[in-house]
Amino acid sequence: MAGTSATLDSVSLEAASTQELYRELLRRMGEDPDRDGLVRTPERMEKSMAFLTKGYAMDVTEVLHDALFDVDYDEMVIVKDIEFFSQCEHHLLPFFGKAHIAYVPNGKVIGLSKIPRLVDVFSRRLQVQERLTKQVSEAIQDAINPQGVAVILEAQHLCMMMRGVEKQHSSTVTSAMLGVFKEQMQTRNEFLSLVRRQGNGI
């Protein structure tokens, strides 16, 4: 609602538009939402947040439905170094990094381009890294019932880097191992060895 001096003191919270809420937030920060640099900021913030949280409107079944194929292959499939961006649900600050995903088929495979899209379904939401890791692994398990699934996420969290403890070089690694990756050390070690190649720091 650019160019108006109305605040939420005079507008019902439930009736306020998203842009009005952002204007009020700017005002409470001590800013003037009508100055040149900020007059369109509520509009931009609304569009930006809609993009960053578009995963809520995405459905795993719709993403994967035309990319599940019957294939006689029972060796490990790995897609690694998948870049992802998400937002910490505690501070609404970004965390970002790489995902490494593997599965051992059980008669069906997933089209390779769909695996990064699957990561987006869950990363483009308010998240914690632990839940994100689990959701990706369980979605693959539910979609094709493979012999096993392995997911590793490596991420940097701005909530630790630019506030709080302010540790600039810290990173967080989470993993989820299902089926043969959890039950068979040899399979798990093969996955970890392949992911470590070309300088991954796991």
Backbone as a chain_set.jsonl record, in Angstrom:
{"seq": "MAGTSATLDSVSLEAASTQELYRELLRRMGEDPDRDGLVRTPERMEKSMAFLTKGYAMDVTEVLHDALFDVDYDEMVIVKDIEFFSQCEHHLLPFFGKAHIAYVPNGKVIGLSKIPRLVDVFSRRLQVQERLTKQVSEAIQDAINPQGVAVILEAQHLCMMMRGVEKQHSSTVTSAMLGVFKEQMQTRNEFLSLVRRQGNGI", "coords": {"N": [[0.851, -1.192, 0.0], [1.587, 1.449, -1.105], [2.748, 4.776, -0.487], [1.026, 5.755, 1.491], [0.126, 6.955, 4.727], [-1.091, 5.45, 6.606], [-1.328, 3.386, 9.511], [-1.137, 0.319, 11.404], [-2.413, 0.979, 13.685], [-4.742, 2.122, 12.998], [-5.889, 0.392, 11.282], [-7.473, -2.669, 11.051], [-5.934, -5.675, 12.109], [-6.547, -8.176, 10.924], [-7.777, -7.338, 8.608], [-5.796, -6.063, 7.264], [-3.61, -5.791, 4.468], [-0.924, -7.849, 3.139], [1.158, -6.205, 2.308], [0.615, -3.895, 3.773], [1.159, -4.822, 6.313], [3.936, -5.212, 6.116], [4.717, -2.571, 5.719], [4.051, -1.527, 8.213], [5.839, -2.954, 9.789], [8.29, -1.875, 8.875], [7.924, 0.734, 9.766], [7.888, 0.338, 12.54], [10.48, -0.392, 12.927], [11.667, 1.982, 12.977], [11.895, 3.324, 10.647], [11.02, 5.339, 7.749], [8.458, 4.51, 5.863], [7.586, 5.819, 3.616], [9.623, 7.061, 2.318], [11.842, 7.539, -0.545], [13.518, 5.248, -1.08], [12.171, 3.201, 0.158], [9.517, 3.12, -0.507], [8.414, 1.254, -2.288], [9.198, -1.038, -1.122], [7.558, -2.767, 0.59], [5.967, -4.03, -1.384], [7.939, -5.374, -2.85], [8.948, -7.028, -0.849], [6.763, -8.685, -0.331], [6.554, -10.1, -2.768], [9.066, -11.315, -2.785], [9.017, -12.937, -0.451], [6.94, -14.642, -1.135], [8.133, -16.077, -3.206], [10.307, -17.255, -1.857], [9.035, -18.972, -0.152], [7.615, -20.712, -1.703], [7.433, -23.428, -1.705], [5.382, -24.341, -0.074], [3.177, -24.382, -1.68], [3.707, -26.362, -3.438], [3.486, -29.739, -4.529], [4.557, -32.964, -3.774], [3.749, -35.285, -5.163], [2.744, -34.23, -7.57], [5.054, -33.071, -8.58], [6.651, -35.288, -9.097], [5.138, -37.064, -10.63], [5.208, -37.623, -13.424], [7.692, -38.646, -13.819], [8.612, -41.082, -12.918], [10.036, -44.129, -13.44], [9.987, -47.457, -14.719], [12.692, -49.451, -14.339], [15.226, -51.829, -14.829], [17.419, -51.892, -12.69], [19.693, -52.019, -10.077], [21.71, -50.782, -8.684], [23.54, -48.221, -6.907], [22.262, -44.905, -7.099], [23.317, -41.644, -7.374], [22.889, -38.231, -6.755], [24.636, -35.416, -6.404], [25.903, -32.434, -4.722], [23.785, -30.596, -4.916], [22.565, -27.468, -5.013], [20.936, -25.607, -2.498], [18.541, -23.394, -0.965], [17.173, -22.057, 1.945], [15.012, -20.968, 4.655], [15.582, -20.262, 8.001], [13.332, -21.194, 10.47], [13.288, -20.084, 12.945], [14.465, -17.533, 13.081], [13.943, -16.376, 10.67], [16.015, -16.084, 8.853], [18.33, -16.744, 6.181], [19.458, -20.094, 5.406], [21.822, -22.079, 3.702], [23.241, -24.277, 1.229], [24.566, -27.428, 0.209], [23.076, -30.388, -1.097], [23.347, -33.901, -0.938], [22.301, -36.766, -2.424], [21.214, -40.103, -2.458], [20.0, -43.236, -3.708], [19.019, -46.686, -3.752], [17.641, -48.396, -6.276], [14.506, -50.197, -6.571], [13.283, -51.452, -8.73], [12.108, -49.154, -9.749], [13.002, -45.881, -10.943], [13.821, -42.393, -10.42], [13.393, -39.583, -12.47], [16.288, -37.73, -13.161], [16.384, -34.881, -13.03], [14.302, -34.301, -11.383], [14.995, -34.742, -8.786], [16.557, -32.557, -7.668], [14.406, -30.735, -7.828], [12.667, -31.836, -6.003], [14.052, -31.348, -3.652], [13.729, -28.572, -3.598], [10.974, -28.388, -3.106], [10.761, -28.819, -0.361], [12.739, -27.192, 0.758], [12.072, -24.582, 0.107], [10.573, -23.311, 2.171], [9.696, -22.303, 5.531], [12.055, -23.56, 7.687], [13.872, -26.101, 9.535], [17.099, -27.521, 9.461], [17.359, -30.196, 10.118], [14.76, -31.29, 9.904], [14.259, -30.809, 7.198], [16.142, -32.5, 5.965], [15.142, -35.013, 6.716], [12.575, -34.949, 5.562], [13.084, -34.897, 2.774], [14.336, -37.384, 2.388], [12.304, -39.17, 3.186], [10.314, -38.566, 1.338], [11.357, -39.552, -1.075], [11.529, -42.247, -0.394], [8.802, -42.85, -0.033], [7.87, -42.385, -2.61], [9.019, -44.233, -4.473], [9.655, -46.534, -3.147], [12.371, -47.596, -2.663], [15.315, -49.729, -2.218], [16.823, -48.45, -0.373], [17.558, -45.176, 0.991], [19.632, -42.307, 1.059], [20.496, -39.234, 2.471], [22.364, -36.317, 2.669], [22.901, -33.165, 4.035], [24.722, -30.208, 3.791], [25.259, -27.147, 5.29], [25.355, -23.566, 5.681], [24.449, -21.259, 8.146], [22.899, -18.231, 8.427], [21.809, -17.275, 10.748], [23.596, -18.023, 12.659], [25.873, -16.818, 11.763], [25.664, -14.024, 11.25], [24.476, -13.016, 13.451], [23.853, -13.642, 16.963], [26.062, -16.129, 17.936], [27.889, -15.48, 15.992], [29.713, -16.911, 14.237], [31.677, -17.238, 11.612], [32.712, -19.235, 9.965], [31.517, -21.619, 10.422], [29.739, -24.685, 9.814], [26.924, -26.82, 9.201], [26.123, -30.21, 9.28], [23.838, -32.621, 8.316], [22.212, -35.825, 8.31], [20.28, -38.462, 6.801], [19.534, -41.796, 6.837], [18.136, -44.517, 5.285], [16.762, -47.834, 5.027], [18.894, -49.973, 3.18], [21.088, -48.307, 3.437], [21.151, -47.648, 6.076], [21.229, -50.117, 7.281], [23.354, -51.596, 6.188], [26.698, -51.37, 6.449], [28.665, -51.347, 4.454], [27.352, -50.396, 2.152], [26.599, -47.848, 3.029], [29.149, -46.739, 3.509], [30.183, -46.763, 0.925], [28.58, -44.837, -0.323], [29.301, -42.541, 1.217], [31.999, -42.379, 0.551], [31.899, -41.842, -2.22], [30.621, -39.383, -2.221], [32.501, -37.816, -0.936], [34.483, -37.442, -2.828], [36.187, -35.215, -5.09], [36.568, -33.117, -3.369], [34.504, -32.573, -1.484], [33.644, -31.799, 1.841], [32.774, -33.672, 3.771]], "CA": [[0.0, 0.0, 0.0], [2.613, 2.484, -1.197], [2.374, 6.17, -0.515], [0.015, 6.101, 2.487], [0.683, 7.062, 6.071], [-1.897, 4.637, 7.514], [-0.619, 2.374, 10.28], [-2.041, -0.696, 11.934], [-3.189, 1.542, 14.775], [-6.039, 2.519, 12.452], [-6.344, -0.655, 10.363], [-7.6, -3.966, 11.717], [-4.877, -6.609, 11.731], [-7.057, -9.187, 10.011], [-8.144, -6.72, 7.339], [-4.615, -5.464, 6.643], [-2.95, -6.55, 3.415], [0.455, -8.227, 3.45], [2.004, -5.028, 2.134], [0.399, -3.008, 4.912], [1.892, -5.399, 7.44], [5.353, -4.911, 5.925], [4.873, -1.129, 5.975], [4.03, -1.339, 9.658], [7.109, -3.475, 10.293], [9.309, -0.858, 8.6], [7.684, 1.87, 10.659], [8.283, -0.027, 13.901], [11.949, -0.421, 12.955], [12.139, 3.358, 13.055], [12.068, 3.821, 9.289], [9.922, 6.039, 7.102], [8.111, 3.686, 4.704], [7.215, 6.657, 2.474], [10.781, 7.654, 1.638], [12.045, 7.01, -1.895], [14.11, 3.914, -1.143], [11.338, 2.195, 0.822], [8.101, 3.222, -0.856], [7.975, 0.015, -2.945], [9.769, -2.186, -0.421], [6.541, -3.763, 0.97], [5.603, -4.801, -2.577], [9.053, -6.273, -3.151], [9.023, -8.029, 0.22], [5.676, -9.64, -0.535], [6.932, -10.971, -3.88], [10.231, -12.094, -2.384], [8.62, -13.978, 0.494], [6.136, -15.624, -1.867], [9.066, -16.942, -3.926], [11.132, -18.011, -0.917], [8.205, -19.971, 0.533], [6.724, -21.319, -2.699], [7.322, -24.86, -1.447], [4.092, -24.66, 0.544], [2.186, -24.584, -2.744], [4.168, -27.437, -4.286], [3.083, -31.061, -4.087], [5.542, -33.975, -4.188], [3.151, -36.172, -6.169], [2.685, -33.513, -8.839], [6.427, -32.863, -9.065], [7.266, -36.55, -9.524], [4.202, -38.021, -11.22], [5.548, -38.019, -14.795], [9.131, -38.918, -13.882], [8.914, -42.343, -12.246], [10.205, -45.058, -14.556], [10.351, -48.847, -14.447], [14.027, -49.723, -14.881], [15.881, -52.974, -14.208], [18.719, -51.395, -12.226], [19.672, -52.116, -8.616], [22.925, -50.198, -8.119], [23.331, -46.923, -6.294], [22.11, -43.685, -7.897], [23.68, -40.493, -6.537], [22.905, -36.863, -7.282], [25.29, -34.672, -5.327], [26.182, -31.0, -4.897], [22.559, -29.881, -5.275], [22.481, -26.232, -4.242], [19.609, -25.295, -1.967], [18.4, -22.202, -0.135], [15.993, -22.142, 2.78], [14.962, -19.958, 5.708], [15.45, -20.752, 9.369], [12.027, -20.818, 10.992], [13.427, -19.413, 14.235], [14.844, -16.131, 12.931], [13.648, -15.956, 9.292], [17.26, -15.781, 8.159], [18.626, -17.846, 5.262], [20.547, -21.06, 5.464], [22.029, -22.525, 2.325], [24.355, -25.202, 1.099], [24.478, -28.466, -0.817], [22.471, -31.666, -0.739], [23.86, -35.096, -1.606], [21.187, -37.702, -2.303], [21.413, -41.403, -3.116], [19.047, -44.305, -3.426], [19.226, -47.951, -4.461], [16.311, -48.682, -6.826], [13.849, -51.482, -6.366], [12.398, -51.588, -9.882], [11.739, -47.841, -10.27], [13.942, -44.783, -10.756], [13.269, -41.042, -10.532], [14.09, -38.724, -13.426], [17.335, -37.052, -12.399], [16.098, -33.467, -12.795], [13.257, -34.172, -10.379], [15.547, -34.818, -7.435], [16.722, -31.177, -7.185], [13.086, -30.115, -7.644], [12.146, -32.362, -4.75], [14.709, -30.568, -2.596], [13.079, -27.258, -3.568], [9.647, -28.502, -2.495], [10.86, -28.734, 1.093], [13.635, -26.121, 1.198], [11.409, -23.283, -0.072], [9.625, -23.168, 3.269], [10.371, -22.05, 6.802], [12.572, -24.887, 7.956], [15.102, -26.425, 10.249], [17.849, -28.406, 8.571], [17.106, -31.596, 10.478], [13.481, -31.695, 9.312], [14.434, -30.796, 5.748], [16.85, -33.733, 5.61], [14.217, -36.143, 6.897], [11.468, -34.862, 4.601], [13.554, -35.293, 1.448], [14.569, -38.838, 2.372], [11.029, -39.886, 3.276], [9.569, -38.37, 0.094], [11.883, -40.514, -2.049], [11.117, -43.574, 0.061], [7.376, -43.014, -0.297], [7.577, -42.296, -4.042], [9.433, -45.38, -5.286], [9.95, -47.678, -2.284], [13.661, -48.176, -3.038], [15.954, -50.556, -1.194], [17.343, -47.542, 0.639], [17.747, -43.767, 0.64], [20.577, -41.569, 1.893], [20.503, -37.789, 2.222], [23.252, -35.498, 3.496], [22.858, -31.729, 3.776], [25.755, -29.356, 4.377], [24.716, -25.794, 5.166], [25.759, -22.432, 6.508], [23.257, -20.611, 8.69], [23.137, -16.824, 8.738], [21.44, -16.996, 12.133], [24.814, -18.235, 13.442], [26.993, -16.08, 11.185], [25.517, -12.564, 11.304], [23.893, -12.665, 14.742], [24.115, -14.686, 17.946], [27.472, -16.456, 18.199], [28.673, -14.834, 14.919], [30.801, -17.783, 13.799], [31.61, -17.074, 10.163], [33.196, -20.385, 9.19], [30.868, -22.841, 10.883], [28.773, -25.318, 8.921], [26.136, -27.858, 9.848], [25.919, -31.382, 8.431], [22.807, -33.541, 8.802], [22.05, -36.983, 7.426], [19.192, -39.422, 7.016], [19.844, -43.066, 6.186], [17.012, -45.448, 5.343], [16.946, -49.113, 4.333], [20.226, -50.578, 3.121], [22.103, -47.346, 3.877], [21.183, -47.719, 7.537], [21.454, -51.485, 7.743], [24.571, -52.182, 5.633], [27.807, -50.431, 6.548], [29.377, -51.282, 3.184], [26.598, -49.512, 1.266], [26.727, -46.499, 3.575], [30.515, -46.264, 3.285], [30.33, -46.491, -0.506], [27.949, -43.536, -0.545], [30.123, -41.484, 1.812], [33.234, -42.284, -0.232], [31.603, -41.187, -3.498], [30.288, -37.982, -1.961], [33.725, -37.113, -0.535], [35.335, -37.179, -3.984], [36.205, -33.863, -5.645], [36.739, -32.062, -2.388], [33.45, -32.36, -0.496], [34.274, -31.858, 3.158], [32.018, -34.476, 4.734]], "C": [[0.877, 1.228, 0.0], [1.992, 3.861, -1.124], [1.279, 6.545, 0.456], [0.636, 6.105, 3.863], [-0.104, 6.243, 7.08], [-1.028, 3.627, 8.235], [-1.631, 1.373, 10.803], [-2.736, -0.237, 13.21], [-4.604, 1.877, 14.297], [-6.602, 1.498, 11.467], [-6.391, -1.969, 11.123], [-6.534, -4.924, 11.205], [-5.366, -7.627, 10.716], [-7.374, -8.603, 8.645], [-6.938, -6.181, 6.583], [-4.06, -6.376, 5.55], [-1.534, -6.908, 3.857], [1.374, -7.02, 3.318], [1.817, -4.024, 3.264], [1.139, -3.514, 6.145], [3.386, -5.11, 7.322], [5.632, -3.428, 6.143], [4.931, -0.858, 7.475], [5.324, -1.839, 10.289], [8.233, -2.464, 10.073], [9.163, 0.327, 9.547], [8.157, 1.564, 12.077], [9.789, -0.195, 14.046], [12.53, 0.98, 13.124], [12.344, 3.995, 11.703], [10.832, 4.607, 8.831], [9.546, 5.265, 5.846], [7.702, 4.49, 3.475], [8.418, 7.291, 1.783], [11.099, 6.889, 0.358], [12.522, 5.562, -1.92], [13.219, 2.824, -0.597], [9.899, 2.168, 0.329], [7.572, 1.96, -1.534], [8.521, -1.237, -2.245], [8.707, -3.18, 0.045], [6.095, -4.633, -0.204], [6.687, -5.824, -2.907], [9.16, -7.382, -2.108], [7.944, -9.1, 0.049], [6.023, -10.624, -1.648], [8.099, -11.879, -3.497], [9.84, -13.231, -1.448], [7.769, -15.046, -0.175], [7.038, -16.596, -2.622], [9.831, -17.842, -2.95], [10.354, -19.087, -0.176], [7.259, -20.688, -0.438], [6.571, -22.825, -2.507], [6.008, -25.263, -0.809], [3.023, -24.96, -0.5], [2.574, -25.714, -3.693], [3.803, -28.785, -3.673], [4.045, -32.107, -4.646], [4.991, -34.861, -5.298], [3.108, -35.503, -7.527], [4.071, -33.306, -9.43], [6.978, -34.14, -9.69], [6.402, -37.4, -10.45], [4.574, -38.49, -12.624], [7.023, -38.386, -14.937], [9.53, -40.127, -13.051], [8.91, -43.438, -13.298], [10.569, -46.452, -14.065], [11.678, -49.147, -15.133], [14.634, -50.891, -14.1], [17.308, -52.563, -13.824], [18.685, -51.404, -10.706], [20.992, -51.682, -7.982], [22.62, -48.781, -7.643], [23.208, -45.797, -7.326], [22.389, -42.507, -6.97], [23.538, -39.21, -7.349], [23.482, -36.001, -6.164], [25.513, -33.217, -5.723], [24.959, -30.244, -5.424], [22.48, -28.626, -4.402], [21.053, -26.031, -3.734], [19.681, -24.051, -1.08], [17.109, -22.355, 0.663], [16.041, -21.019, 3.8], [14.736, -20.619, 7.053], [14.122, -20.27, 9.948], [12.11, -20.076, 12.319], [13.7, -17.92, 14.103], [14.516, -15.555, 11.559], [14.889, -15.423, 8.591], [17.625, -16.991, 7.292], [19.619, -18.858, 5.83], [20.612, -21.729, 4.096], [23.221, -23.455, 2.267], [24.125, -26.187, -0.024], [23.842, -29.72, -0.239], [23.112, -32.77, -1.567], [22.839, -36.21, -1.36], [21.491, -38.975, -3.078], [20.252, -42.319, -2.796], [19.457, -45.533, -4.22], [17.858, -48.392, -4.962], [15.817, -50.083, -6.49], [12.806, -51.666, -7.474], [11.949, -50.28, -10.486], [12.855, -46.839, -10.001], [13.192, -43.467, -10.935], [14.066, -40.288, -11.585], [15.044, -37.798, -12.699], [17.013, -35.596, -12.09], [15.059, -33.256, -11.706], [13.808, -34.205, -8.959], [15.884, -33.426, -6.894], [15.387, -30.461, -6.98], [12.438, -30.579, -6.341], [12.765, -31.636, -3.553], [14.051, -29.198, -2.47], [11.716, -27.298, -2.902], [9.725, -28.264, -0.991], [11.772, -27.603, 1.572], [13.001, -24.743, 1.061], [10.246, -23.142, 0.904], [10.397, -22.651, 4.477], [10.773, -23.407, 7.35], [13.579, -24.909, 9.084], [15.797, -27.501, 9.42], [17.553, -29.875, 8.852], [15.808, -32.102, 9.834], [13.583, -31.776, 7.799], [15.098, -32.081, 5.273], [15.913, -34.934, 5.655], [13.108, -36.129, 5.852], [11.894, -35.297, 3.202], [13.727, -36.806, 1.37], [13.246, -39.606, 2.375], [10.19, -39.717, 2.006], [10.04, -39.337, -0.983], [11.454, -41.926, -1.68], [9.65, -43.834, -0.278], [7.065, -43.095, -1.796], [7.894, -43.582, -4.794], [9.779, -46.619, -4.467], [11.271, -48.351, -2.66], [14.203, -49.081, -1.929], [16.534, -49.7, -0.063], [17.515, -46.145, 0.086], [18.767, -43.164, 1.596], [20.556, -40.103, 1.485], [21.473, -37.137, 3.195], [23.093, -34.046, 3.064], [24.005, -31.055, 4.512], [25.297, -27.921, 4.203], [25.403, -24.816, 6.096], [24.505, -21.669, 6.896], [23.579, -19.167, 9.059], [22.705, -16.477, 10.159], [22.594, -17.266, 13.09], [25.948, -17.34, 12.989], [26.872, -14.569, 11.381], [24.827, -12.088, 12.575], [24.298, -13.762, 15.731], [25.602, -14.916, 18.169], [28.413, -15.873, 17.146], [29.912, -15.65, 14.521], [30.744, -17.901, 12.28], [31.955, -18.331, 9.376], [32.575, -21.701, 9.654], [29.936, -23.384, 9.804], [28.095, -26.447, 9.679], [25.896, -28.985, 8.848], [24.869, -32.261, 9.085], [22.666, -34.686, 7.811], [20.809, -37.769, 7.808], [19.522, -40.658, 6.2], [18.671, -44.025, 6.381], [17.372, -46.743, 4.612], [18.382, -49.591, 4.361], [21.323, -49.607, 3.555], [22.225, -47.334, 5.396], [21.623, -49.09, 8.022], [22.795, -52.063, 7.305], [25.702, -51.148, 5.621], [28.537, -50.268, 5.219], [28.676, -50.331, 2.212], [26.714, -48.065, 1.722], [28.115, -45.929, 3.305], [30.787, -45.974, 1.811], [29.745, -45.123, -0.848], [28.825, -42.406, -0.014], [31.412, -41.286, 1.028], [33.0, -41.547, -1.549], [31.272, -39.717, -3.315], [31.537, -37.18, -1.62], [34.61, -36.746, -1.718], [35.156, -35.764, -4.482], [36.036, -32.806, -4.565], [35.568, -31.779, -1.474], [34.001, -32.64, 0.888], [33.551, -32.702, 4.179], [32.934, -35.455, 5.448]], "O": [[0.917, 1.969, 0.982], [0.888, 4.101, -1.613], [0.641, 7.581, 0.266], [1.565, 5.345, 4.137], [0.166, 6.318, 8.278], [-0.099, 3.07, 7.65], [-2.839, 1.563, 10.659], [-3.556, -0.968, 13.764], [-5.545, 1.912, 15.091], [-7.665, 1.712, 10.885], [-5.415, -2.334, 11.779], [-6.263, -4.977, 10.006], [-4.668, -7.911, 9.743], [-7.255, -9.292, 7.632], [-7.038, -5.874, 5.395], [-4.048, -7.597, 5.703], [-1.011, -6.347, 4.82], [2.276, -6.837, 4.136], [2.777, -3.369, 3.668], [1.677, -2.727, 6.925], [4.035, -4.796, 8.32], [6.672, -3.068, 6.694], [5.748, -0.068, 7.946], [5.846, -1.219, 11.216], [9.037, -2.221, 10.973], [10.15, 0.853, 10.062], [8.75, 2.416, 12.739], [10.318, -0.148, 15.156], [13.723, 1.146, 13.38], [12.905, 5.087, 11.607], [9.763, 4.543, 9.439], [10.257, 5.356, 4.846], [7.491, 3.918, 2.405], [8.262, 7.981, 0.775], [10.684, 5.743, 0.189], [12.004, 4.745, -2.681], [13.464, 1.643, -0.846], [9.135, 1.281, 0.71], [6.398, 1.625, -1.373], [8.326, -2.356, -2.72], [8.938, -4.381, -0.095], [5.872, -5.833, -0.041], [6.397, -6.983, -3.205], [9.43, -8.535, -2.444], [8.198, -10.285, 0.265], [5.817, -11.829, -1.504], [8.117, -13.061, -3.841], [10.282, -14.365, -1.63], [7.86, -16.223, 0.174], [6.756, -17.792, -2.679], [9.982, -19.04, -3.188], [10.948, -20.016, 0.372], [6.222, -21.208, -0.027], [5.672, -23.433, -3.087], [5.56, -26.397, -0.975], [2.077, -25.702, -0.235], [1.851, -25.995, -4.649], [3.811, -28.949, -2.453], [4.314, -32.132, -5.847], [5.692, -35.154, -6.266], [3.405, -36.14, -8.538], [4.243, -33.361, -10.648], [7.689, -34.086, -10.694], [6.899, -38.377, -11.009], [4.289, -39.632, -12.985], [7.547, -38.431, -16.05], [10.647, -40.195, -12.538], [7.902, -43.655, -13.971], [11.35, -46.614, -13.127], [11.775, -49.104, -16.36], [14.564, -50.935, -12.871], [18.267, -52.85, -14.54], [17.76, -50.861, -10.103], [21.356, -52.14, -6.899], [21.566, -48.223, -7.949], [23.959, -45.75, -8.3], [21.776, -42.383, -5.909], [24.009, -39.121, -8.483], [22.879, -35.874, -5.099], [25.341, -32.826, -6.878], [25.084, -29.362, -6.274], [22.342, -28.725, -3.183], [20.087, -26.26, -4.461], [20.728, -23.711, -0.53], [16.076, -22.74, 0.116], [16.976, -20.219, 3.819], [13.824, -21.428, 7.223], [13.824, -19.076, 9.92], [11.121, -19.501, 12.772], [13.225, -17.127, 14.916], [14.778, -14.379, 11.304], [14.83, -14.449, 7.841], [17.276, -18.124, 7.623], [20.497, -18.519, 6.623], [19.596, -21.917, 3.427], [24.095, -23.431, 3.133], [23.569, -25.847, -1.068], [24.036, -30.067, 0.926], [23.385, -32.59, -2.754], [22.553, -36.552, -0.213], [21.966, -38.926, -4.213], [19.607, -42.196, -1.756], [20.152, -45.432, -5.231], [16.992, -48.73, -4.155], [16.582, -50.997, -6.178], [11.643, -51.98, -7.223], [11.456, -50.262, -11.614], [13.558, -46.917, -8.993], [12.103, -43.417, -11.507], [15.295, -40.352, -11.588], [14.661, -37.15, -11.725], [17.332, -35.115, -11.003], [14.943, -32.158, -11.162], [13.149, -33.741, -8.028], [15.529, -33.128, -5.754], [15.252, -29.663, -6.052], [11.751, -29.812, -5.666], [12.084, -31.348, -2.569], [13.837, -28.713, -1.359], [11.335, -26.354, -2.21], [8.867, -27.595, -0.414], [11.594, -27.104, 2.683], [13.346, -23.828, 1.809], [9.105, -22.889, 0.517], [11.625, -22.573, 4.441], [9.94, -24.306, 7.468], [14.072, -23.871, 9.526], [15.138, -28.298, 8.753], [17.502, -30.695, 7.935], [15.767, -33.205, 9.289], [13.054, -32.703, 7.185], [14.665, -32.681, 4.29], [15.898, -35.762, 4.744], [12.742, -37.176, 5.316], [11.144, -35.992, 2.516], [13.31, -37.434, 0.396], [13.093, -40.584, 1.643], [9.439, -40.62, 1.637], [9.224, -39.885, -1.724], [11.063, -42.709, -2.545], [9.301, -44.914, -0.754], [6.127, -43.778, -2.208], [7.125, -43.989, -5.664], [10.158, -47.646, -5.03], [11.293, -49.549, -2.946], [13.622, -49.18, -0.849], [16.711, -50.174, 1.059], [17.605, -45.947, -1.126], [18.77, -43.467, 2.79], [20.594, -39.775, 0.298], [21.41, -37.378, 4.401], [23.145, -33.734, 1.874], [24.231, -31.297, 5.697], [24.976, -27.509, 3.088], [25.949, -25.179, 7.137], [23.612, -21.46, 6.075], [24.435, -18.914, 9.907], [23.179, -15.49, 10.721], [22.575, -16.785, 14.223], [26.894, -17.117, 13.744], [27.871, -13.902, 11.652], [24.614, -10.889, 12.755], [25.005, -14.701, 15.365], [26.322, -13.994, 18.55], [29.617, -15.781, 17.385], [31.023, -15.122, 14.479], [29.874, -18.577, 11.731], [31.529, -18.475, 8.23], [33.064, -22.776, 9.309], [29.412, -22.629, 8.984], [28.621, -26.96, 10.667], [25.511, -28.738, 7.705], [24.985, -32.611, 10.259], [22.961, -34.538, 6.625], [20.353, -37.751, 8.951], [19.763, -40.564, 4.996], [18.269, -44.306, 7.511], [18.189, -46.739, 3.691], [19.02, -49.618, 5.413], [22.386, -50.043, 3.998], [23.293, -47.041, 5.934], [22.301, -49.213, 9.042], [23.329, -52.94, 7.984], [25.657, -50.174, 4.87], [28.982, -49.168, 4.89], [29.335, -49.549, 1.526], [26.905, -47.163, 0.907], [28.245, -44.768, 2.917], [31.531, -45.05, 1.484], [30.357, -44.346, -1.582], [29.064, -41.423, -0.716], [31.869, -40.156, 0.857], [33.818, -40.718, -1.949], [31.609, -38.894, -4.166], [31.634, -36.003, -1.967], [35.413, -35.819, -1.614], [34.089, -35.173, -4.314], [35.45, -31.748, -4.793], [35.625, -30.802, -0.727], [34.739, -33.605, 1.087], [33.707, -32.459, 5.375], [32.477, -36.22, 6.297]]}, "num_chains": 1, "name": "protein.A"}
